One Martini backbone bead per residue (centre of mass of N, CA, C, O) as a GRO file, in nm:
protein
  186
    1GLY     BB    1  23.768  -1.583  -2.388
    2GLY     BB    2  23.860  -1.612  -2.091
    3LYS     BB    3  23.983  -1.762  -1.837
    4GLU     BB    4  23.875  -2.018  -1.645
    5ALA     BB    5  23.794  -2.064  -1.357
    6ASP     BB    6  23.875  -2.260  -1.084
    7PRO     BB    7  23.668  -2.438  -0.892
    8LYS     BB    8  23.863  -2.549  -0.691
    9GLN     BB    9  24.019  -2.289  -0.618
   10PHE     BB   10  23.758  -2.138  -0.512
   11ARG     BB   11  23.668  -2.348  -0.287
   12VAL     BB   12  23.931  -2.302  -0.126
   13GLN     BB   13  23.896  -2.000  -0.090
   14LEU     BB   14  23.616  -2.020   0.057
   15VAL     BB   15  23.701  -2.203   0.290
   16PHE     BB   16  23.907  -2.020   0.402
   17GLY     BB   17  23.740  -1.777   0.457
   18VAL     BB   18  23.533  -1.932   0.659
   19TYR     BB   19  23.757  -2.037   0.856
   20ASN     BB   20  23.860  -1.772   0.940
   21LEU     BB   21  23.611  -1.659   1.045
   22LEU     BB   22  23.566  -1.867   1.265
   23THR     BB   23  23.832  -1.833   1.418
   24LEU     BB   24  23.791  -1.553   1.488
   25HIS     BB   25  23.508  -1.597   1.660
   26PHE     BB   26  23.559  -1.917   1.778
   27HIS     BB   27  23.834  -2.002   1.944
   28GLU     BB   28  23.702  -2.054   2.236
   29THR     BB   29  23.533  -2.324   2.161
   30GLY     BB   30  23.603  -2.487   1.945
   31GLY     BB   31  23.545  -2.753   1.712
   32LEU     BB   32  23.748  -2.703   1.493
   33PRO     BB   33  23.891  -2.821   1.246
   34GLU     BB   34  24.164  -2.884   1.111
   35LEU     BB   35  24.299  -2.773   0.833
   36LYS     BB   36  24.396  -3.045   0.720
   37GLY     BB   37  24.102  -3.159   0.734
   38VAL     BB   38  23.968  -2.953   0.555
   39LEU     BB   39  24.147  -3.006   0.291
   40GLU     BB   40  24.071  -3.307   0.267
   41LYS     BB   41  23.766  -3.255   0.242
   42ILE     BB   42  23.773  -3.082  -0.034
   43ASN     BB   43  23.900  -3.325  -0.206
   44GLU     BB   44  23.647  -3.508  -0.172
   45LEU     BB   45  23.453  -3.287  -0.275
   46ARG     BB   46  23.317  -3.260  -0.587
   47SER     BB   47  23.089  -3.044  -0.515
   48SER     BB   48  22.965  -2.741  -0.440
   49GLU     BB   49  22.722  -2.847  -0.273
   50LEU     BB   50  22.878  -3.034  -0.083
   51MET     BB   51  23.048  -2.788   0.033
   52LEU     BB   52  22.823  -2.619   0.139
   53ASP     BB   53  22.705  -2.830   0.333
   54TRP     BB   54  22.954  -2.854   0.497
   55LEU     BB   55  22.999  -2.566   0.586
   56GLU     BB   56  22.725  -2.549   0.731
   57SER     BB   57  22.778  -2.757   0.939
   58MET     BB   58  23.017  -2.626   1.064
   59ALA     BB   59  22.875  -2.356   1.142
   60ARG     BB   60  22.660  -2.503   1.325
   61GLU     BB   61  22.854  -2.629   1.522
   62VAL     BB   62  22.992  -2.366   1.619
   63ARG     BB   63  22.735  -2.230   1.718
   64THR     BB   64  22.659  -2.429   1.925
   65ARG     BB   65  22.901  -2.399   2.103
   66TYR     BB   66  22.885  -2.107   2.156
   67LEU     BB   67  22.614  -2.116   2.303
   68GLU     BB   68  22.700  -2.299   2.524
   69SER     BB   69  22.928  -2.115   2.634
   70LYS     BB   70  22.692  -1.883   2.702
   71SER     BB   71  22.544  -2.060   2.854
   72PRO     BB   72  22.451  -2.154   3.151
   73SER     BB   73  22.556  -2.351   3.376
   74ARG     BB   74  22.458  -2.593   3.596
   75ASN     BB   75  22.614  -2.433   3.829
   76GLU     BB   76  22.447  -2.190   3.833
   77ILE     BB   77  22.178  -2.323   3.910
   78ASP     BB   78  22.278  -2.452   4.155
   79ALA     BB   79  22.344  -2.208   4.305
   80VAL     BB   80  22.048  -2.106   4.317
   81LEU     BB   81  21.939  -2.355   4.459
   82ASP     BB   82  22.102  -2.291   4.717
   83TYR     BB   83  21.983  -2.026   4.774
   84ILE     BB   84  21.696  -2.113   4.799
   85HIS     BB   85  21.748  -2.291   5.043
   86ASP     BB   86  21.839  -2.040   5.232
   87HIS     BB   87  21.573  -1.833   5.130
   88PHE     BB   88  21.260  -1.938   5.108
   89THR     BB   89  21.140  -1.753   5.350
   90GLU     BB   90  21.186  -1.543   5.150
   91GLU     BB   91  21.146  -1.318   4.914
   92LEU     BB   92  21.128  -1.449   4.573
   93MET     BB   93  21.253  -1.322   4.260
   94MET     BB   94  21.285  -1.429   3.949
   95TYR     BB   95  21.407  -1.180   3.838
   96ASP     BB   96  21.664  -1.161   4.013
   97LEU     BB   97  21.775  -1.434   3.935
   98ALA     BB   98  21.803  -1.382   3.642
   99ALA     BB   99  21.976  -1.134   3.658
  100SER     BB  100  22.220  -1.277   3.793
  101LEU     BB  101  22.251  -1.429   3.490
  102HIS     BB  102  22.175  -1.266   3.247
  103MET     BB  103  21.858  -1.327   3.218
  104SER     BB  104  21.562  -1.398   3.131
  105GLU     BB  105  21.287  -1.519   3.273
  106SER     BB  106  21.212  -1.738   3.053
  107LYS     BB  107  21.490  -1.875   3.033
  108PHE     BB  108  21.517  -1.930   3.345
  109SER     BB  109  21.254  -2.112   3.357
  110LYS     BB  110  21.356  -2.322   3.181
  111LEU     BB  111  21.613  -2.411   3.311
  112PHE     BB  112  21.496  -2.461   3.589
  113LYS     BB  113  21.302  -2.695   3.503
  114LYS     BB  114  21.517  -2.880   3.376
  115GLN     BB  115  21.682  -2.907   3.661
  116ALA     BB  116  21.441  -2.931   3.881
  117GLY     BB  117  21.144  -3.036   3.751
  118LYS     BB  118  21.021  -2.749   3.811
  119SER     BB  119  20.884  -2.483   3.897
  120PHE     BB  120  20.980  -2.211   4.070
  121MET     BB  121  20.712  -2.210   4.260
  122ASP     BB  122  20.687  -2.504   4.321
  123TYR     BB  123  20.974  -2.530   4.473
  124ILE     BB  124  20.902  -2.336   4.692
  125THR     BB  125  20.645  -2.452   4.795
  126GLU     BB  126  20.779  -2.740   4.872
  127LEU     BB  127  20.983  -2.622   5.084
  128ARG     BB  128  20.759  -2.476   5.260
  129ILE     BB  129  20.588  -2.730   5.325
  130ASN     BB  130  20.821  -2.899   5.451
  131LYS     BB  131  20.878  -2.700   5.680
  132ALA     BB  132  20.598  -2.702   5.798
  133LYS     BB  133  20.607  -2.994   5.883
  134GLU     BB  134  20.842  -2.978   6.060
  135LEU     BB  135  20.698  -2.760   6.261
  136LEU     BB  136  20.454  -2.962   6.329
  137LEU     BB  137  20.635  -3.143   6.534
  138ASP     BB  138  20.626  -2.889   6.703
  139PRO     BB  139  20.413  -2.809   6.974
  140GLU     BB  140  20.525  -2.509   7.020
  141VAL     BB  141  20.422  -2.448   6.748
  142ARG     BB  142  20.205  -2.229   6.615
  143ILE     BB  143  20.012  -2.243   6.353
  144GLY     BB  144  19.977  -1.922   6.294
  145GLU     BB  145  20.305  -1.891   6.244
  146ILE     BB  146  20.397  -2.063   5.998
  147ALA     BB  147  20.362  -1.902   5.764
  148LEU     BB  148  20.577  -1.686   5.833
  149MET     BB  149  20.818  -1.911   5.869
  150VAL     BB  150  20.785  -1.983   5.545
  151GLY     BB  151  20.697  -1.699   5.367
  152TYR     BB  152  20.388  -1.610   5.467
  153GLN     BB  153  20.158  -1.348   5.521
  154GLU     BB  154  19.909  -1.533   5.450
  155THR     BB  155  19.757  -1.757   5.641
  156ARG     BB  156  19.514  -1.851   5.463
  157TYR     BB  157  19.659  -1.923   5.214
  158PHE     BB  158  19.847  -2.129   5.349
  159SER     BB  159  19.627  -2.320   5.437
  160GLN     BB  160  19.518  -2.390   5.153
  161LEU     BB  161  19.789  -2.484   5.030
  162PHE     BB  162  19.838  -2.711   5.223
  163LYS     BB  163  19.579  -2.874   5.170
  164LYS     BB  164  19.622  -2.905   4.873
  165THR     BB  165  19.899  -3.062   4.889
  166THR     BB  166  19.830  -3.276   5.141
  167GLY     BB  167  19.497  -3.305   5.220
  168MET     BB  168  19.540  -3.129   5.476
  169THR     BB  169  19.545  -2.991   5.765
  170GLN     BB  170  19.754  -2.887   5.994
  171LYS     BB  171  19.600  -3.015   6.242
  172SER     BB  172  19.578  -3.294   6.117
  173PHE     BB  173  19.871  -3.341   6.068
  174ARG     BB  174  19.960  -3.315   6.375
  175ARG     BB  175  19.792  -3.548   6.483
  176LYS     BB  176  19.907  -3.762   6.311
  177LEU     BB  177  20.197  -3.742   6.417
  178GLU     BB  178  20.115  -3.802   6.716
  179LYS     BB  179  20.022  -4.080   6.665
  180LEU     BB  180  20.272  -4.199   6.549
  181LYS     BB  181  20.444  -4.127   6.793
  182ASN     BB  182  20.271  -4.302   7.017
  183ASN     BB  183  20.300  -4.563   6.880
  184LYS     BB  184  20.610  -4.585   6.895
  185GLU     BB  185  20.620  -4.563   7.223
  186LYS     BB  186  20.456  -4.841   7.291
   0.00000   0.00000   0.00000
């Protein structure tokens, strides 16, 4: 029988191989331990199983950081929220906003909900209803025009949505506001 390969030597070569692969592909993400640290770690690990576990956990850590570096940051979703605030009275399509961030609708939807605390549609509906309430403060604004002013083509649909959301019709909401205003002025 030929000379047995030194398992320690083999482990060191294996780790070097994996380490070099990781640095090659993930240098921009950081998160890799220094080579000196890696070598110290190899010396501590007594068995090949322990070493493979450690290598696997290192690769997992690098993968996690890599995915984080590729996923859109909070700032990008914040920018989308700002855009929505400026344009919620227009027709907004989730598809377009997702595409602007180079992601699928489902991924966008999850991220949006995580950041905004509600679904894309619920968020826009809330902005529109709040704008409608603001418009109802002005007696010069006709109720029939409010739906269009906040981004709904269908007046009846908007009336139903307003009632479902606020618990009252636009007319009764306006009356309530006028009562409150009159009581304050007395």
